[in-house]
Tab-separated table of N, CA and C and ligand atoms in Angstrom:
chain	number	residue	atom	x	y	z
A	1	UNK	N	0.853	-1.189	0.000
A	1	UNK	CA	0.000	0.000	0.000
A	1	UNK	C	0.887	1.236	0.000
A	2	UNK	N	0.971	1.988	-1.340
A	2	UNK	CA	1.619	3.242	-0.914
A	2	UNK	C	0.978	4.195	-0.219
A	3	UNK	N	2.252	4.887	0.493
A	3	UNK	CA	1.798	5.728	1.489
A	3	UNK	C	0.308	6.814	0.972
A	4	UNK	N	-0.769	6.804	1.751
A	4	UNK	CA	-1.624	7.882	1.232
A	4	UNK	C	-0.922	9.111	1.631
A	5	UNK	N	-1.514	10.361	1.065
A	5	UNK	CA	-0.764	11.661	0.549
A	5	UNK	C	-1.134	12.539	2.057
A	6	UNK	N	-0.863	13.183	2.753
A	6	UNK	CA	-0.786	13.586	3.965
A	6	UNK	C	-2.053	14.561	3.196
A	7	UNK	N	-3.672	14.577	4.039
A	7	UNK	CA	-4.401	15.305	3.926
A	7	UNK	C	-4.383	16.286	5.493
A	8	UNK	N	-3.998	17.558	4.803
A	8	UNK	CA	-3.543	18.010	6.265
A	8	UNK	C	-4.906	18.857	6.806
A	9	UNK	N	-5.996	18.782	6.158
A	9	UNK	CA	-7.285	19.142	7.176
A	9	UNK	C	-7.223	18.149	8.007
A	10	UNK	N	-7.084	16.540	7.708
A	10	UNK	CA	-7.673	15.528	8.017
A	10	UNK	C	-6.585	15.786	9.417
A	11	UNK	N	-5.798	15.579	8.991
A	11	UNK	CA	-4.660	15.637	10.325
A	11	UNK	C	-5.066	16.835	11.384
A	12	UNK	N	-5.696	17.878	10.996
A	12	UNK	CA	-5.422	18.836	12.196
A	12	UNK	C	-7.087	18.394	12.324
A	13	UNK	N	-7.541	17.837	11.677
A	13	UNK	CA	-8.899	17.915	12.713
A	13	UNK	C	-8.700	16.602	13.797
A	14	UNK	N	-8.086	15.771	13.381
A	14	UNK	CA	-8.065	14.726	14.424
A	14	UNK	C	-7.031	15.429	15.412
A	15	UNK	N	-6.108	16.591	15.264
A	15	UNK	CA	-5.645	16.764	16.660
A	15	UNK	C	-6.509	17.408	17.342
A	16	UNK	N	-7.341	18.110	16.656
A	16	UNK	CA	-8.209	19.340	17.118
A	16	UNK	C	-9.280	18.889	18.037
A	17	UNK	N	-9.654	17.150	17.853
A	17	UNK	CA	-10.291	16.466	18.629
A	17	UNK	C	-9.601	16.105	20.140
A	18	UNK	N	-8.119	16.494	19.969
A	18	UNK	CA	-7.721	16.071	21.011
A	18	UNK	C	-6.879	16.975	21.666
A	19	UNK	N	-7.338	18.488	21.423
A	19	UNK	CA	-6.893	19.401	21.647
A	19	UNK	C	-7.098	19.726	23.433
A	20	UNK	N	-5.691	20.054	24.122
A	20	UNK	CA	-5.633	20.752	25.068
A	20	UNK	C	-5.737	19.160	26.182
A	21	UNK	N	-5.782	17.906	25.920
A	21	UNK	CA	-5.872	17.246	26.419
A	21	UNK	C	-4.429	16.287	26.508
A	22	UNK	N	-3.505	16.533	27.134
A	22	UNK	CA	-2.051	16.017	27.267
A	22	UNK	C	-1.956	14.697	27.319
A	23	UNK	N	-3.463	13.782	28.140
A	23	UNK	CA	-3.215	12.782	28.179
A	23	UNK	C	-3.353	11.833	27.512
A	24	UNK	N	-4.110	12.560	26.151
A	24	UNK	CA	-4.430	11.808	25.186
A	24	UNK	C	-3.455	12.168	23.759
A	25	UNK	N	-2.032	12.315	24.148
A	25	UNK	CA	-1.092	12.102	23.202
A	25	UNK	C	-0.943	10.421	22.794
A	26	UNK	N	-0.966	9.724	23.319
A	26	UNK	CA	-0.509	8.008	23.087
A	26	UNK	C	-2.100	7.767	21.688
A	27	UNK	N	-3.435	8.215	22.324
A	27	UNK	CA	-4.877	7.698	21.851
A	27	UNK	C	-4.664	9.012	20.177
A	28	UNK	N	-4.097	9.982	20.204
A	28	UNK	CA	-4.017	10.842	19.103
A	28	UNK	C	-2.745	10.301	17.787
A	29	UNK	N	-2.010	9.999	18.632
A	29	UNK	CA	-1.127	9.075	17.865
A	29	UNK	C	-1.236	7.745	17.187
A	30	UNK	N	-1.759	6.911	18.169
A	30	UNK	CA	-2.582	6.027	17.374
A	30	UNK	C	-3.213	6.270	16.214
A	31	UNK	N	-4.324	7.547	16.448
A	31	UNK	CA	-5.397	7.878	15.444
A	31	UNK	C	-4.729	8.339	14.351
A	32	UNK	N	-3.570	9.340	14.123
A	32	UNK	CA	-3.048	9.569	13.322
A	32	UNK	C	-2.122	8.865	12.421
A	33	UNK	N	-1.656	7.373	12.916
A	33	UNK	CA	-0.791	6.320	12.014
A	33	UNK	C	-1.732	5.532	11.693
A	34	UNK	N	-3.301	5.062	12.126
A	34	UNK	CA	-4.056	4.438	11.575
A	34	UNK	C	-4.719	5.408	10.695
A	35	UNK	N	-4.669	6.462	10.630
A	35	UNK	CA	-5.458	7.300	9.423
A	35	UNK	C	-4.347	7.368	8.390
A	36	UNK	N	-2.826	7.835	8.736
A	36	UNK	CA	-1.967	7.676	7.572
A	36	UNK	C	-1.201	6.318	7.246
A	37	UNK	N	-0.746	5.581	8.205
A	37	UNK	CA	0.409	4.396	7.977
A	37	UNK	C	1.145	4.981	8.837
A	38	UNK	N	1.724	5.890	9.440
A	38	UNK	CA	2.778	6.454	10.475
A	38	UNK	C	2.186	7.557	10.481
A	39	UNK	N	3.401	8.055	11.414
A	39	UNK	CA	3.286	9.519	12.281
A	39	UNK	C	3.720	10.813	11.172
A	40	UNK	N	3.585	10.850	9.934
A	40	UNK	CA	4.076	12.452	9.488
A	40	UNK	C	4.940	13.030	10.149
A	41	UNK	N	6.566	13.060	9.980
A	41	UNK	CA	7.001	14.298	11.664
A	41	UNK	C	6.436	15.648	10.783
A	42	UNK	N	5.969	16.042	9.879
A	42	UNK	CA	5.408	17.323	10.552
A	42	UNK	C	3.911	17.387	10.921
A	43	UNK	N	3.625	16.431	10.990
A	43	UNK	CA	2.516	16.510	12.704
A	43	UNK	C	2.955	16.805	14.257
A	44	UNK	N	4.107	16.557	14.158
A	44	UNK	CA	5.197	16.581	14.946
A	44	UNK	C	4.496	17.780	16.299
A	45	UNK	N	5.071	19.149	15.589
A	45	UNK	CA	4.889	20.294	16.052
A	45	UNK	C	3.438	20.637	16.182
A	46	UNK	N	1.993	20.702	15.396
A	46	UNK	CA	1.224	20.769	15.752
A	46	UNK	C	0.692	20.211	16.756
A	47	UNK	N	0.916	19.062	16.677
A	47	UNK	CA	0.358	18.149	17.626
A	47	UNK	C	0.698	18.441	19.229
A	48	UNK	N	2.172	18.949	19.435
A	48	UNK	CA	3.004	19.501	20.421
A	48	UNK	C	1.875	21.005	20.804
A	49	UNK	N	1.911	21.426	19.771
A	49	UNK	CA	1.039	22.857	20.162
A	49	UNK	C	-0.116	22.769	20.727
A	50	UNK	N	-1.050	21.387	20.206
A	50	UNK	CA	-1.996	21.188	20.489
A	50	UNK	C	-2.527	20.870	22.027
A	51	UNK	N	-1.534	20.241	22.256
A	51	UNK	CA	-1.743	19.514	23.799
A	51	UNK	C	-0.547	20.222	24.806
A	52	UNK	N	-0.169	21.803	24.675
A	52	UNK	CA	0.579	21.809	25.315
A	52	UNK	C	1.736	21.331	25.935
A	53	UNK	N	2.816	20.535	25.010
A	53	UNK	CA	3.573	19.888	24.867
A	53	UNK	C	5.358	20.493	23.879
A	54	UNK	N	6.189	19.447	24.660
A	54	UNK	CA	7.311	20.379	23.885
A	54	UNK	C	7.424	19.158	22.980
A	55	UNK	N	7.643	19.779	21.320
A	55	UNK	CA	7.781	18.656	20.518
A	55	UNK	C	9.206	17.517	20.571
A	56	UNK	N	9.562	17.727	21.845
A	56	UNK	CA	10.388	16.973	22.129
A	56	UNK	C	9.773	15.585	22.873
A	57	UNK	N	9.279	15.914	23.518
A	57	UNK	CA	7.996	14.776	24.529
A	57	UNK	C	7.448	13.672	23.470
A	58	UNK	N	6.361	14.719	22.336
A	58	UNK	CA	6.089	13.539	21.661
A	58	UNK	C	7.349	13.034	20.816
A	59	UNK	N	7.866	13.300	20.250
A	59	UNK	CA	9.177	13.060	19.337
A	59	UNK	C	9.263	11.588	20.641
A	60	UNK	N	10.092	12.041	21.972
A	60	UNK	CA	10.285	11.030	22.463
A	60	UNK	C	9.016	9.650	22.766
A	61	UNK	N	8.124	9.727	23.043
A	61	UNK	CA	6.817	9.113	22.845
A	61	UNK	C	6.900	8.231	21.528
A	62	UNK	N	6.838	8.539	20.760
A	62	UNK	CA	7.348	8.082	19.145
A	62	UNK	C	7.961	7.041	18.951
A	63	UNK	N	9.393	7.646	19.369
A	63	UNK	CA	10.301	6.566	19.359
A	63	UNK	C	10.655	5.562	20.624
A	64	UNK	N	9.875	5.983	21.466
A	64	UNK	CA	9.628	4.948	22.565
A	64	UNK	C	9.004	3.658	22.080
A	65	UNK	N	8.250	3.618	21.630
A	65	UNK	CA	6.645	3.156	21.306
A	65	UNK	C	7.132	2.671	19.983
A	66	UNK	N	7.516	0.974	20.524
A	66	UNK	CA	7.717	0.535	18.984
A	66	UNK	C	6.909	0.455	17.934
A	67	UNK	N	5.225	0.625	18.484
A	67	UNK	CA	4.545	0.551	17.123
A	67	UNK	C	3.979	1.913	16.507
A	68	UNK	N	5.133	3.159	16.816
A	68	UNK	CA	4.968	4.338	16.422
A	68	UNK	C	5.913	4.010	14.924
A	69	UNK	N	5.631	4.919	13.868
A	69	UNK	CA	6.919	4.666	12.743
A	69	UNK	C	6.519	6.066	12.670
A	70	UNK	N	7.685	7.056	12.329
A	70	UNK	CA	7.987	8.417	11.360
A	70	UNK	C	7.980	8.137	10.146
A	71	UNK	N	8.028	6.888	9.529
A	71	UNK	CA	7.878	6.669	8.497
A	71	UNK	C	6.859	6.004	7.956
A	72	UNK	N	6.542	5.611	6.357
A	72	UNK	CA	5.850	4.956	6.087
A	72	UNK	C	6.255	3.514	5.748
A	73	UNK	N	4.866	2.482	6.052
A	73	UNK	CA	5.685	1.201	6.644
A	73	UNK	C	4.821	0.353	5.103
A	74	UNK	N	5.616	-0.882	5.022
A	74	UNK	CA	4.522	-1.862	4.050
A	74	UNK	C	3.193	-2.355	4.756
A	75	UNK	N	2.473	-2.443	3.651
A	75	UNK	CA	1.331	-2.885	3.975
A	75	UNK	C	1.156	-4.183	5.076
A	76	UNK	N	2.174	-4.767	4.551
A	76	UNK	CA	2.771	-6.092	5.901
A	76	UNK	C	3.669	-5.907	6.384
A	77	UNK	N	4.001	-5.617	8.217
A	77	UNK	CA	4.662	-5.625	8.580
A	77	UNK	C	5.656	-6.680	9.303
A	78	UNK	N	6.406	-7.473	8.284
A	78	UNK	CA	6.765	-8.899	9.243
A	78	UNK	C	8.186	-8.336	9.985
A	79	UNK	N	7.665	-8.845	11.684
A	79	UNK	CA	9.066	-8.918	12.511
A	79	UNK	C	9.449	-9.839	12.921
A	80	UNK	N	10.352	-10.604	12.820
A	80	UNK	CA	11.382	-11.626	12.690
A	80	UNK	C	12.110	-11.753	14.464
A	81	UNK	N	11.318	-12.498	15.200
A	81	UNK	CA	12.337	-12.449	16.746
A	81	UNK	C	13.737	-12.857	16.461
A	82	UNK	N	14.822	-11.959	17.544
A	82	UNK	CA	16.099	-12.925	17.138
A	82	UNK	C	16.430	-11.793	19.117
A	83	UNK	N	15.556	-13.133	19.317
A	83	UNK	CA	15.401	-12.657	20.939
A	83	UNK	C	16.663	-14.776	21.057
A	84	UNK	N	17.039	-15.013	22.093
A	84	UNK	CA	17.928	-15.884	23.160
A	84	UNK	C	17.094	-17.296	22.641
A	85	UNK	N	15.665	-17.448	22.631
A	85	UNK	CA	15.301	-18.771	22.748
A	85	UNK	C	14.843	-19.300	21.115
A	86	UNK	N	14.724	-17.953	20.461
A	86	UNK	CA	14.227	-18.086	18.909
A	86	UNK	C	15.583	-18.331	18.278
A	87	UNK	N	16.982	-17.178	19.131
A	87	UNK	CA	17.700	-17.684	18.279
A	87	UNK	C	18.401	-19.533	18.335
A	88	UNK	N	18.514	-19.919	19.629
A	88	UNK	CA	18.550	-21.661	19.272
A	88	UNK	C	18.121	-22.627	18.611
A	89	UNK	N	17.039	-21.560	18.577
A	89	UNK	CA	16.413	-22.420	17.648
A	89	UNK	C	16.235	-22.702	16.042
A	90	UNK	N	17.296	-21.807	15.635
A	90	UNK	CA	17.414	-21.911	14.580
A	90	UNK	C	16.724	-19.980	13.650
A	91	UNK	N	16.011	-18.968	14.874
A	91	UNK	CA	16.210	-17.906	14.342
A	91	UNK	C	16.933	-17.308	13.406
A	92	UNK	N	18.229	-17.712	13.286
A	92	UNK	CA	19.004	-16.889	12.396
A	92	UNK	C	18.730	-16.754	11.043
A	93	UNK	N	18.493	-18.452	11.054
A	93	UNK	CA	18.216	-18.867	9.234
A	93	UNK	C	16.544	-18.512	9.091
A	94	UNK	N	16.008	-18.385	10.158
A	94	UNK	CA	14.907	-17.548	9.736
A	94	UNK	C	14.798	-16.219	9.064
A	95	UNK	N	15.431	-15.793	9.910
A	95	UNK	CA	15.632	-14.337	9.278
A	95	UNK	C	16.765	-14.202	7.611
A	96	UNK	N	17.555	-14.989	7.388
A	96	UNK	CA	18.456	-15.289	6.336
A	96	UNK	C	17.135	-15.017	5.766
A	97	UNK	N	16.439	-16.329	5.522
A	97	UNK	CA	15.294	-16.985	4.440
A	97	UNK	C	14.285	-15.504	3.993
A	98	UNK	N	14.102	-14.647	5.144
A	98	UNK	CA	13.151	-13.504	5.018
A	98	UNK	C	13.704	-12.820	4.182
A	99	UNK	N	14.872	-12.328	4.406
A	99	UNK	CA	15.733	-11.395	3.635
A	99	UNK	C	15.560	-11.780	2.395
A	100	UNK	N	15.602	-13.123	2.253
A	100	UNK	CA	16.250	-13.744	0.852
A	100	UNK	C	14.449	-13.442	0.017
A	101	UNK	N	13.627	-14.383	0.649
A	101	UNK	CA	12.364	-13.831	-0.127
A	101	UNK	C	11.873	-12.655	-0.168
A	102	UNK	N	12.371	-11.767	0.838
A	102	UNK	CA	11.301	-10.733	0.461
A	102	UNK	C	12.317	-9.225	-0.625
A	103	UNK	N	13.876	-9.894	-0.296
A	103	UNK	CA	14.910	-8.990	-0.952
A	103	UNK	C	14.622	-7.343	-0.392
A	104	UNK	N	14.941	-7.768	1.042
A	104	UNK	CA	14.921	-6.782	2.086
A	104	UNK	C	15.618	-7.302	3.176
A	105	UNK	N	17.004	-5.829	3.784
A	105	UNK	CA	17.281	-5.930	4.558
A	105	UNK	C	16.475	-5.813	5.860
A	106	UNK	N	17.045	-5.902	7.146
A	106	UNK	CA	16.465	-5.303	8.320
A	106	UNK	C	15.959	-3.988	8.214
A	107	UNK	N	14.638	-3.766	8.539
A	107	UNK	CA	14.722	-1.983	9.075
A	107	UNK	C	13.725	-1.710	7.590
A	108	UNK	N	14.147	-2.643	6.003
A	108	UNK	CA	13.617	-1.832	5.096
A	108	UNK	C	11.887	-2.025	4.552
A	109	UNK	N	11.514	-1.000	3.698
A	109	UNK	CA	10.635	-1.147	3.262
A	109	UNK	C	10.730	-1.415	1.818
A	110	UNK	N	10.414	-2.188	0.966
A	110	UNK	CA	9.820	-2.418	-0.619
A	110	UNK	C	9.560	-2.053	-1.290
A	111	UNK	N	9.592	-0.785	-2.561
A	111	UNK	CA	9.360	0.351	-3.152
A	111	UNK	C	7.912	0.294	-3.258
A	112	UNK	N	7.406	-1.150	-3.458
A	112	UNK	CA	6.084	-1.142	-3.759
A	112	UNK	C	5.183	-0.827	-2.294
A	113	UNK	N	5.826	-0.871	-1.056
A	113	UNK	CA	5.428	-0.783	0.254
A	113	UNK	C	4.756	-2.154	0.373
A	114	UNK	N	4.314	-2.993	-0.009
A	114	UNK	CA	3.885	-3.940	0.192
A	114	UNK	C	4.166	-5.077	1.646
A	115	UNK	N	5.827	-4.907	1.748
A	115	UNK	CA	6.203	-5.916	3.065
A	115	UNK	C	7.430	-4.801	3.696
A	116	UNK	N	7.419	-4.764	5.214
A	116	UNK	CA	8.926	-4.416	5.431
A	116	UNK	C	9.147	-4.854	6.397
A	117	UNK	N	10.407	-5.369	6.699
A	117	UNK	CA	11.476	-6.279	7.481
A	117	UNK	C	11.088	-5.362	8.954
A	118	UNK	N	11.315	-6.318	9.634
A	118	UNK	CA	11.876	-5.939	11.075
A	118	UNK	C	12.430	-6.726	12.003
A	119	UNK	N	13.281	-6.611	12.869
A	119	UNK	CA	13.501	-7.616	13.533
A	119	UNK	C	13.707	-7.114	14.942
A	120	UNK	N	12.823	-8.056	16.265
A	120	UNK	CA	12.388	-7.384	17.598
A	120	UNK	C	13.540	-8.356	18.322
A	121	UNK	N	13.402	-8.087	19.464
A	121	UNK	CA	14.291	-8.673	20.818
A	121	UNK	C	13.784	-9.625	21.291
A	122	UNK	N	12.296	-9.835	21.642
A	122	UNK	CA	11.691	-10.762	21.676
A	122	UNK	C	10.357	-10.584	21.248
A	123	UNK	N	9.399	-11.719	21.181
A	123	UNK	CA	8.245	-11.384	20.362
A	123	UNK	C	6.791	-11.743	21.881
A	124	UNK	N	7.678	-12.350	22.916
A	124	UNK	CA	6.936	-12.975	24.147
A	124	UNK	C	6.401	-14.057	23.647
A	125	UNK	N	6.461	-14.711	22.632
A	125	UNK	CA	6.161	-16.096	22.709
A	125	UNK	C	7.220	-17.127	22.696
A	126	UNK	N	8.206	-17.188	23.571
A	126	UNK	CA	9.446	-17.828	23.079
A	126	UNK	C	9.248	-19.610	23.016
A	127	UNK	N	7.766	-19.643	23.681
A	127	UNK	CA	7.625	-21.258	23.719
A	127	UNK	C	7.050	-21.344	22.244
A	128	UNK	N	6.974	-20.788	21.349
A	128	UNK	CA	6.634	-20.888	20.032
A	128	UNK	C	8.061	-21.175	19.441
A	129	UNK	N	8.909	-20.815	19.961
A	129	UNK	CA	10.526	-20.256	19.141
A	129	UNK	C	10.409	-21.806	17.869
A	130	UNK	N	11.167	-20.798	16.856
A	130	UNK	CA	11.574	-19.456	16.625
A	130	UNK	C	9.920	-18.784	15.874
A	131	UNK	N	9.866	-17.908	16.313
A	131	UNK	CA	9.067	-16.824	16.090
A	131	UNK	C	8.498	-15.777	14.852
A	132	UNK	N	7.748	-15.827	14.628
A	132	UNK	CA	7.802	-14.048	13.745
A	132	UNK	C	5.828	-13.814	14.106
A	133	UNK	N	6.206	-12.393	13.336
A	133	UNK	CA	4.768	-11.639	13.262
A	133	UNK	C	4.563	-11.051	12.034
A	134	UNK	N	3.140	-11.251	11.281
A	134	UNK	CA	2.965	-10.239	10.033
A	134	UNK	C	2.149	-9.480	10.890
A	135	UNK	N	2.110	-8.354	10.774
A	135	UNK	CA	1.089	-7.139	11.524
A	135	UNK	C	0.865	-8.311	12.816
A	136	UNK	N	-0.344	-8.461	13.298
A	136	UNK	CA	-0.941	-8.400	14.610
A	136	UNK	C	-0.843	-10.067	14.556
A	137	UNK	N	-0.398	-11.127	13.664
A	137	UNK	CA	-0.535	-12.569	13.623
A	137	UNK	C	1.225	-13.386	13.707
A	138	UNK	N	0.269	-13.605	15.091
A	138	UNK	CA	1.875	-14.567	15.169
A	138	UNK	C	1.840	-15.820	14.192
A	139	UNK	N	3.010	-16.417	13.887
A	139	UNK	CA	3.655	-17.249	13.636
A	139	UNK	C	5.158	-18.021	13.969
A	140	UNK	N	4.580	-18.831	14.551
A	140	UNK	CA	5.441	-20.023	15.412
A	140	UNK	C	6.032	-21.343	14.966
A	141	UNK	N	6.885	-21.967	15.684
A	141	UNK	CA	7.694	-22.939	15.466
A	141	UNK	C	7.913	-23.226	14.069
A	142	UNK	N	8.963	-21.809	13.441
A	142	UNK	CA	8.614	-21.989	11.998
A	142	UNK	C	9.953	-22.553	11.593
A	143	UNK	N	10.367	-22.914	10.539
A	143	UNK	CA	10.638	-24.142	9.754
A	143	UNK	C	11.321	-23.438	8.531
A	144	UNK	N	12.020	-23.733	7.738
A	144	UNK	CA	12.094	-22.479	6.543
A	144	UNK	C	10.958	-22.887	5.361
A	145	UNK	N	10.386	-24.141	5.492
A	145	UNK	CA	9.014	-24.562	4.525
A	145	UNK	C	7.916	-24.045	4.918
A	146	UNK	N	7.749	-24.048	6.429
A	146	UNK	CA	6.423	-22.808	6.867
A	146	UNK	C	6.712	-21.583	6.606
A	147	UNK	N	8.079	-20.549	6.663
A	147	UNK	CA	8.225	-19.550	6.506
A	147	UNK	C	7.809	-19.641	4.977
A	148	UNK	N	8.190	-20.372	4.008
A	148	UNK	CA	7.878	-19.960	2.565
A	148	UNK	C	6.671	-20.113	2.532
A	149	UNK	N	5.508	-21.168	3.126
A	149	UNK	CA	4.153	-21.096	3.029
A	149	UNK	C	3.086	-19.645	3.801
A	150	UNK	N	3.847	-19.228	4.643
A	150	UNK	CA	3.386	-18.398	5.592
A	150	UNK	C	3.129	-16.973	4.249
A	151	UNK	N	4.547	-16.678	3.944
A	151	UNK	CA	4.945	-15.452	3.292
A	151	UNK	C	4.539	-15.651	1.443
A	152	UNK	N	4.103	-16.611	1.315
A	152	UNK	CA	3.225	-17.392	-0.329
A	152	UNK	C	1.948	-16.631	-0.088
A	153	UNK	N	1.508	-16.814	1.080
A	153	UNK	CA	0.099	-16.052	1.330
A	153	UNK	C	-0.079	-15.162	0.843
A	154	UNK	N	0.946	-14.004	2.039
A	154	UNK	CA	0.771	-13.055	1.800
A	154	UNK	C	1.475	-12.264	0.377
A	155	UNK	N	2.318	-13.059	-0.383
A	155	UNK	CA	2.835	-12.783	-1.442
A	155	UNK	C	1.783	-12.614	-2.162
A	156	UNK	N	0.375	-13.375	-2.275
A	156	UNK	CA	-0.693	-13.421	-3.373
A	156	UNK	C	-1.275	-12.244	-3.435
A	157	UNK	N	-1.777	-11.732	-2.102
A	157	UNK	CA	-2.274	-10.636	-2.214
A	157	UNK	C	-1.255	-9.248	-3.294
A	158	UNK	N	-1.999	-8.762	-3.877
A	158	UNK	CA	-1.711	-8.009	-4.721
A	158	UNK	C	-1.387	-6.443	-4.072
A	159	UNK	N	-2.755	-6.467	-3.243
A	159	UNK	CA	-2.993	-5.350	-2.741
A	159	UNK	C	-3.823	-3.909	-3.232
A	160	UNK	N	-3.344	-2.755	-2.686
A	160	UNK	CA	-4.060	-1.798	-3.863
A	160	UNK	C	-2.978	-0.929	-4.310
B	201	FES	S1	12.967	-15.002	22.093
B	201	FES	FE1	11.705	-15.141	20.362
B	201	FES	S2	9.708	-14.924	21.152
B	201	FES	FE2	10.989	-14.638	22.850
């Protein structure tokens, strides 16, 4: 999914909903990467203005908050554990195999945005090991023949 085009009414009215209310920086942030794919940093500063905030706070908030991105992410986000119990288990060549199918390093995204790499510390399921996640769906005790069936799936989808 390429990134949609920053509609910046759309953006200041959803801060404007959450205007003057500090504690609802985490619930405005949310709203704003599920309306775009990530955080815009120049929402950055409004958003700071909005809630009485130094745009340093949220900036830090952001990058606290692993499921904040400044950027725009693929439509699938697979993260790859290479946490202590995934890696015995053969993690490494998991992550090899990802790289290799999806022809993405760590960290990247796909010109088409379609998939981008990540790789976490742990995923908390280590009795699954070795591990991964596409968006919100785990996948466990994977294999490099489940990893190719897992990621066939989502390869079909075309997308928009
Ligand atoms: S180490 Fe991989 S899920 Fe915990």
């Amino acid at each position: 999914m390429k990134p949609k085009p920053i509609d910046r009414q759309e953006l200041q009215s959803i801060i404007d909903r959450h205007r003057d209310r500090k504690w609802a920086l985490i619930p405005l942030l949310q709203e704003v990467q599920e309306t775009f794919g990530y955080v815009p940093p120049e929402s950055i500063e409004p958003i700071a203005d909005a809630l009485k905030l130094f745009s340093t706070q949220v900036q830090g908030v952001i990058t606290f908050y692993a499921g904040f991105s400044l950027e725009p992410k693929g439509k699938y986000v697979v993260r790859v554990c290479r946490g202590t119990a995934c890696h015995v288990k053969g993690g490494r060549s998991i992550l090899r195999l990802m790289k290799k199918e999806l022809d993405l390093d760590e960290g990247e995204t796909g010109e088409d945005y379609r998939f981008t790499l990540e790789t976490v510390a742990c995923l908390g399921a280590c009795f699954l090991a070795p591990t991964m996640m596409v968006n919100l769906t785990y996948f466990g005790k994977l294999s490099p023949p489940k990893v190719a069936s897992v990621l066939g799936q989502y390869k079909k989808d075309k997308g928009d």
